[in-house]
Each structure stands twice: as C-alpha cells, then as structure tokens.
mmCIF file with all atom_site columns, C-alpha atoms in Angstrom:
data_model
loop_
_atom_site.group_PDB
_atom_site.id
_atom_site.type_symbol
_atom_site.label_atom_id
_atom_site.label_alt_id
_atom_site.label_comp_id
_atom_site.label_asym_id
_atom_site.label_entity_id
_atom_site.label_seq_id
_atom_site.pdbx_PDB_ins_code
_atom_site.Cartn_x
_atom_site.Cartn_y
_atom_site.Cartn_z
_atom_site.occupancy
_atom_site.B_iso_or_equiv
_atom_site.pdbx_formal_charge
_atom_site.auth_seq_id
_atom_site.auth_comp_id
_atom_site.auth_asym_id
_atom_site.auth_atom_id
_atom_site.pdbx_PDB_model_num
ATOM 1   C CA . MET F 1 1   ? -10.576 9.482   -20.131 1.00 59.00 ? 1   MET F CA 1
ATOM 2   C CA . ARG F 1 2   ? -10.932 11.358  -16.734 1.00 68.00 ? 2   ARG F CA 1
ATOM 3   C CA . LEU F 1 3   ? -10.725 9.702   -13.773 1.00 75.00 ? 3   LEU F CA 1
ATOM 4   C CA . PRO F 1 4   ? -13.286 10.091  -10.848 1.00 77.00 ? 4   PRO F CA 1
ATOM 5   C CA . GLU F 1 5   ? -12.374 11.957  -7.966  1.00 80.00 ? 5   GLU F CA 1
ATOM 6   C CA . GLY F 1 6   ? -11.496 9.665   -5.083  1.00 80.00 ? 6   GLY F CA 1
ATOM 7   C CA . PRO F 1 7   ? -9.375  6.673   -4.092  1.00 82.00 ? 7   PRO F CA 1
ATOM 8   C CA . GLY F 1 8   ? -8.787  4.083   -7.058  1.00 81.00 ? 8   GLY F CA 1
ATOM 9   C CA . TRP F 1 9   ? -6.819  0.811   -7.628  1.00 82.00 ? 9   TRP F CA 1
ATOM 10  C CA . SER F 1 10  ? -4.826  0.399   -10.974 1.00 79.00 ? 10  SER F CA 1
ATOM 11  C CA . PRO F 1 11  ? -5.108  -3.092  -12.506 1.00 76.00 ? 11  PRO F CA 1
ATOM 12  C CA . ASP F 1 12  ? -1.927  -4.215  -10.944 1.00 74.00 ? 12  ASP F CA 1
ATOM 13  C CA . GLY F 1 13  ? -3.156  -3.570  -7.235  1.00 75.00 ? 13  GLY F CA 1
ATOM 14  C CA . GLY F 1 14  ? -1.499  -0.184  -6.686  1.00 76.00 ? 14  GLY F CA 1
ATOM 15  C CA . LYS F 1 15  ? -3.681  2.245   -4.637  1.00 81.00 ? 15  LYS F CA 1
ATOM 16  C CA . PHE F 1 16  ? -4.167  5.992   -5.762  1.00 79.00 ? 16  PHE F CA 1
ATOM 17  C CA . TRP F 1 17  ? -6.382  8.953   -4.973  1.00 80.00 ? 17  TRP F CA 1
ATOM 18  C CA . VAL F 1 18  ? -7.713  11.576  -7.271  1.00 83.00 ? 18  VAL F CA 1
ATOM 19  C CA . LYS F 1 19  ? -8.123  15.057  -6.489  1.00 80.00 ? 19  LYS F CA 1
ATOM 20  C CA . GLY F 1 20  ? -8.662  17.804  -9.378  1.00 78.00 ? 20  GLY F CA 1
ATOM 21  C CA . ASP F 1 21  ? -5.928  17.159  -12.101 1.00 77.00 ? 21  ASP F CA 1
ATOM 22  C CA . LEU F 1 22  ? -3.831  15.099  -9.835  1.00 78.00 ? 22  LEU F CA 1
ATOM 23  C CA . LEU F 1 23  ? -3.335  11.637  -8.978  1.00 77.00 ? 23  LEU F CA 1
ATOM 24  C CA . TYR F 1 24  ? -1.634  10.812  -6.019  1.00 78.00 ? 24  TYR F CA 1
ATOM 25  C CA . TRP F 1 25  ? -0.006  7.420   -6.235  1.00 75.00 ? 25  TRP F CA 1
ATOM 26  C CA . HIS F 1 26  ? 0.587   5.068   -3.084  1.00 70.00 ? 26  HIS F CA 1
ATOM 27  C CA . ASP F 1 27  ? 4.248   5.429   -3.393  1.00 67.00 ? 27  ASP F CA 1
ATOM 28  C CA . GLY F 1 28  ? 4.226   9.064   -2.936  1.00 67.00 ? 28  GLY F CA 1
ATOM 29  C CA . THR F 1 29  ? 4.539   9.978   -6.752  1.00 74.00 ? 29  THR F CA 1
ATOM 30  C CA . ILE F 1 30  ? 2.135   12.744  -7.716  1.00 75.00 ? 30  ILE F CA 1
ATOM 31  C CA . TRP F 1 31  ? 0.896   12.754  -11.717 1.00 76.00 ? 31  TRP F CA 1
ATOM 32  C CA . ASP F 1 32  ? -0.369  15.885  -13.431 1.00 75.00 ? 32  ASP F CA 1
ATOM 33  C CA . MET F 1 33  ? -3.073  14.137  -15.138 1.00 76.00 ? 33  MET F CA 1
ATOM 34  C CA . ARG F 1 34  ? -3.520  17.326  -17.672 1.00 73.00 ? 34  ARG F CA 1
ATOM 35  C CA . ASP F 1 35  ? 0.092   16.451  -19.344 1.00 67.00 ? 35  ASP F CA 1
ATOM 36  C CA . GLY F 1 36  ? 1.054   13.154  -17.589 1.00 65.00 ? 36  GLY F CA 1
ATOM 37  C CA . CYS F 1 37  ? 3.844   14.522  -15.897 1.00 61.00 ? 37  CYS F CA 1
ATOM 38  C CA . ILE F 1 38  ? 5.252   13.774  -12.481 1.00 62.00 ? 38  ILE F CA 1
ATOM 39  C CA . ILE F 1 39  ? 4.841   16.556  -10.018 1.00 63.00 ? 39  ILE F CA 1
ATOM 40  C CA . ARG F 1 40  ? 6.571   15.278  -7.028  1.00 59.00 ? 40  ARG F CA 1
ATOM 41  C CA . SER F 1 41  ? 8.236   11.575  -7.170  1.00 54.00 ? 41  SER F CA 1
ATOM 42  C CA . MET F 1 42  ? 9.428   11.368  -3.504  1.00 48.00 ? 42  MET F CA 1
ATOM 43  C CA . HIS F 1 43  ? 7.059   11.056  -0.821  1.00 47.00 ? 43  HIS F CA 1
ATOM 44  C CA . TYR F 1 44  ? 4.656   14.113  -0.676  1.00 54.00 ? 44  TYR F CA 1
ATOM 45  C CA . ASP F 1 45  ? 3.739   16.229  2.162   1.00 58.00 ? 45  ASP F CA 1
ATOM 46  C CA . HIS F 1 46  ? 0.205   14.814  3.225   1.00 59.00 ? 46  HIS F CA 1
ATOM 47  C CA . ASP F 1 47  ? -0.673  18.359  4.567   1.00 63.00 ? 47  ASP F CA 1
ATOM 48  C CA . GLU F 1 48  ? 0.213   20.116  1.060   1.00 67.00 ? 48  GLU F CA 1
ATOM 49  C CA . ASP F 1 49  ? -3.008  20.804  -0.852  1.00 70.00 ? 49  ASP F CA 1
ATOM 50  C CA . TYR F 1 50  ? -0.989  20.266  -4.385  1.00 69.00 ? 50  TYR F CA 1
ATOM 51  C CA . SER F 1 51  ? -4.275  20.900  -6.235  1.00 71.00 ? 51  SER F CA 1
ATOM 52  C CA . ALA F 1 52  ? -4.676  24.363  -4.768  1.00 76.00 ? 52  ALA F CA 1
ATOM 53  C CA . TRP F 1 53  ? -1.004  25.244  -6.572  1.00 77.00 ? 53  TRP F CA 1
ATOM 54  C CA . SER F 1 54  ? -1.084  27.973  -8.763  1.00 82.00 ? 54  SER F CA 1
ATOM 55  C CA . ASP F 1 55  ? -0.444  27.255  -12.645 1.00 81.00 ? 55  ASP F CA 1
ATOM 56  C CA . GLU F 1 56  ? 2.833   28.933  -12.425 1.00 86.00 ? 56  GLU F CA 1
ATOM 57  C CA . LYS F 1 57  ? 4.188   27.018  -9.219  1.00 82.00 ? 57  LYS F CA 1
ATOM 58  C CA . ARG F 1 58  ? 2.825   23.855  -10.858 1.00 77.00 ? 58  ARG F CA 1
ATOM 59  C CA . ALA F 1 59  ? 4.902   24.728  -14.031 1.00 80.00 ? 59  ALA F CA 1
ATOM 60  C CA . ALA F 1 60  ? 8.070   25.542  -11.932 1.00 83.00 ? 60  ALA F CA 1
ATOM 61  C CA . VAL F 1 61  ? 7.864   22.274  -10.161 1.00 77.00 ? 61  VAL F CA 1
ATOM 62  C CA . LEU F 1 62  ? 7.364   20.327  -13.180 1.00 76.00 ? 62  LEU F CA 1
ATOM 63  C CA . ALA F 1 63  ? 10.294  21.956  -15.044 1.00 81.00 ? 63  ALA F CA 1
ATOM 64  C CA . GLU F 1 64  ? 12.291  21.388  -11.986 1.00 80.00 ? 64  GLU F CA 1
ATOM 65  C CA . ASN F 1 65  ? 11.292  17.628  -11.674 1.00 75.00 ? 65  ASN F CA 1
ATOM 66  C CA . ARG F 1 66  ? 11.827  17.104  -15.642 1.00 78.00 ? 66  ARG F CA 1
ATOM 67  C CA . ALA F 1 67  ? 15.485  18.509  -15.068 1.00 80.00 ? 67  ALA F CA 1
ATOM 68  C CA . GLU F 1 68  ? 16.064  16.163  -12.251 1.00 76.00 ? 68  GLU F CA 1
ATOM 69  C CA . TYR F 1 69  ? 14.533  13.232  -14.218 1.00 74.00 ? 69  TYR F CA 1
ATOM 70  C CA . ALA F 1 70  ? 16.428  13.997  -17.244 1.00 80.00 ? 70  ALA F CA 1
ATOM 71  C CA . LYS F 1 71  ? 19.939  13.980  -14.839 1.00 81.00 ? 71  LYS F CA 1
ATOM 72  C CA . ILE F 1 72  ? 18.861  10.643  -13.286 1.00 76.00 ? 72  ILE F CA 1
ATOM 73  C CA . LYS F 1 73  ? 17.876  9.185   -16.604 1.00 79.00 ? 73  LYS F CA 1
ATOM 74  C CA . ALA F 1 74  ? 21.623  10.256  -17.862 1.00 83.00 ? 74  ALA F CA 1
ATOM 75  C CA . GLU F 1 75  ? 22.979  8.817   -14.723 1.00 83.00 ? 75  GLU F CA 1
ATOM 76  C CA . ASP F 1 76  ? 21.214  5.378   -15.437 1.00 81.00 ? 76  ASP F CA 1
ATOM 77  C CA . ASP F 1 77  ? 21.694  5.387   -19.200 1.00 84.00 ? 77  ASP F CA 1
ATOM 78  C CA . CYS F 1 78  ? 25.729  5.698   -18.137 1.00 84.00 ? 78  CYS F CA 1
ATOM 79  C CA . TYR F 1 79  ? 25.305  3.063   -15.489 1.00 81.00 ? 79  TYR F CA 1
ATOM 80  C CA . ASN F 1 80  ? 23.265  0.721   -17.836 1.00 80.00 ? 80  ASN F CA 1
ATOM 81  C CA . ALA F 1 81  ? 25.985  1.250   -20.690 1.00 85.00 ? 81  ALA F CA 1
ATOM 82  C CA . GLU F 1 82  ? 28.732  0.119   -18.235 1.00 83.00 ? 82  GLU F CA 1
ATOM 83  C CA . ARG F 1 83  ? 26.846  -2.770  -17.076 1.00 79.00 ? 83  ARG F CA 1
ATOM 84  C CA . THR F 1 84  ? 26.278  -4.040  -20.328 1.00 80.00 ? 84  THR F CA 1
ATOM 85  C CA . ARG F 1 85  ? 29.989  -3.432  -21.148 1.00 82.00 ? 85  ARG F CA 1
ATOM 86  C CA . LEU F 1 86  ? 31.111  -5.464  -18.219 1.00 76.00 ? 86  LEU F CA 1
ATOM 87  C CA . ARG F 1 87  ? 28.372  -8.407  -18.791 1.00 73.00 ? 87  ARG F CA 1
ATOM 88  C CA . GLU F 1 88  ? 29.521  -8.748  -22.593 1.00 79.00 ? 88  GLU F CA 1
ATOM 89  C CA . SER F 1 89  ? 33.185  -8.580  -21.519 1.00 78.00 ? 89  SER F CA 1
ATOM 90  C CA . ALA F 1 90  ? 32.408  -11.186 -18.784 1.00 71.00 ? 90  ALA F CA 1
ATOM 91  C CA . ARG F 1 91  ? 30.412  -13.155 -21.212 1.00 72.00 ? 91  ARG F CA 1
ATOM 92  C CA . ALA F 1 92  ? 33.045  -13.422 -23.721 1.00 78.00 ? 92  ALA F CA 1
ATOM 93  C CA . LYS F 1 93  ? 35.399  -15.136 -21.587 1.00 73.00 ? 93  LYS F CA 1
ATOM 94  C CA . LEU F 1 94  ? 32.882  -17.795 -20.675 1.00 72.00 ? 94  LEU F CA 1
ATOM 95  C CA . THR F 1 95  ? 31.831  -20.902 -22.879 1.00 76.00 ? 95  THR F CA 1
ATOM 96  C CA . PRO F 1 96  ? 28.214  -21.418 -24.018 1.00 78.00 ? 96  PRO F CA 1
ATOM 97  C CA . GLU F 1 97  ? 28.022  -24.290 -21.411 1.00 78.00 ? 97  GLU F CA 1
ATOM 98  C CA . GLU F 1 98  ? 29.333  -21.832 -18.524 1.00 69.00 ? 98  GLU F CA 1
ATOM 99  C CA . ILE F 1 99  ? 26.843  -19.221 -19.463 1.00 66.00 ? 99  ILE F CA 1
ATOM 100 C CA . GLU F 1 100 ? 24.108  -21.328 -19.449 1.00 70.00 ? 100 GLU F CA 1
ATOM 101 C CA . ALA F 1 101 ? 25.114  -23.056 -16.080 1.00 67.00 ? 101 ALA F CA 1
ATOM 102 C CA . CYS F 1 102 ? 25.587  -19.479 -14.684 1.00 64.00 ? 102 CYS F CA 1
ATOM 103 C CA . ASN F 1 103 ? 21.934  -18.706 -16.076 1.00 58.00 ? 103 ASN F CA 1
ATOM 104 C CA . LEU F 1 104 ? 23.530  -15.557 -17.921 1.00 48.00 ? 104 LEU F CA 1
ATOM 105 C CA . GLU F 1 105 ? 21.087  -15.879 -20.875 1.00 51.00 ? 105 GLU F CA 1
ATOM 106 C CA . ASP F 1 106 ? 19.809  -12.408 -21.563 1.00 52.00 ? 106 ASP F CA 1
ATOM 107 C CA . ASP F 1 107 ? 18.998  -12.351 -17.914 1.00 46.00 ? 107 ASP F CA 1
ATOM 108 C CA . ASP F 1 108 ? 19.034  -8.636  -16.771 1.00 48.00 ? 108 ASP F CA 1
ATOM 109 C CA . ASP F 1 109 ? 18.107  -9.259  -13.210 1.00 45.00 ? 109 ASP F CA 1
ATOM 110 C CA . TYR F 1 110 ? 21.396  -9.989  -11.776 1.00 40.00 ? 110 TYR F CA 1
#
C-alpha cells in the first residue's frame, strides 16, 4: 500500500509528511518507503529536498546509517546484557517478598 503525498497521522497520533518515496516523521526520522529503511534518524534539514537525492546518494546515506545503526544496536545489546546481569545478581540477593515489595517482577522500566 502506498501512502498518499502530504500530511498524515499514525494510529498512535504521530504526525508525518509523505513526499515521493520518503516519509518524514515528526521526530526528524526520514524513512525510505521503498525498502523501509531509515535515511536520516536525526533532525533533518528542512531546506534539504531529500526526495531529489540521486539513487546513489540515497544508497550511500542508507549504508552509512545502517552501519551507524548496527554500531548503536551492538552497544545497546552490550548495555542490556550488562543491565540484565546486574539485575539478576541483585535479584538473587533478595527474598521473594523483597522483590515484590520493590516491584522488581519482570519490570524493565527501572
């Protein structure tokens, strides 16, 4: 399904704008709808016409962003593994009552 050009709203209330193959998300993310990849994940330059980029430039930026994403994901995975290890270590020192009192039951939001 192709989104129509112009403004739109996601089901969760997020605002976006579609121009050509690109979806400009309200937080500054730009998606290439041809393959679902992020072109730019930081705040984009409103004066830049990303839809006018050549396929070569778009591919180069996508490759750069995929590499950056892979790096960030690896760092996140490492951080999450360490956080899980520390949580499990701390949890092992508590009784079930203390875990319940601290609201540590499978809660990943702390």
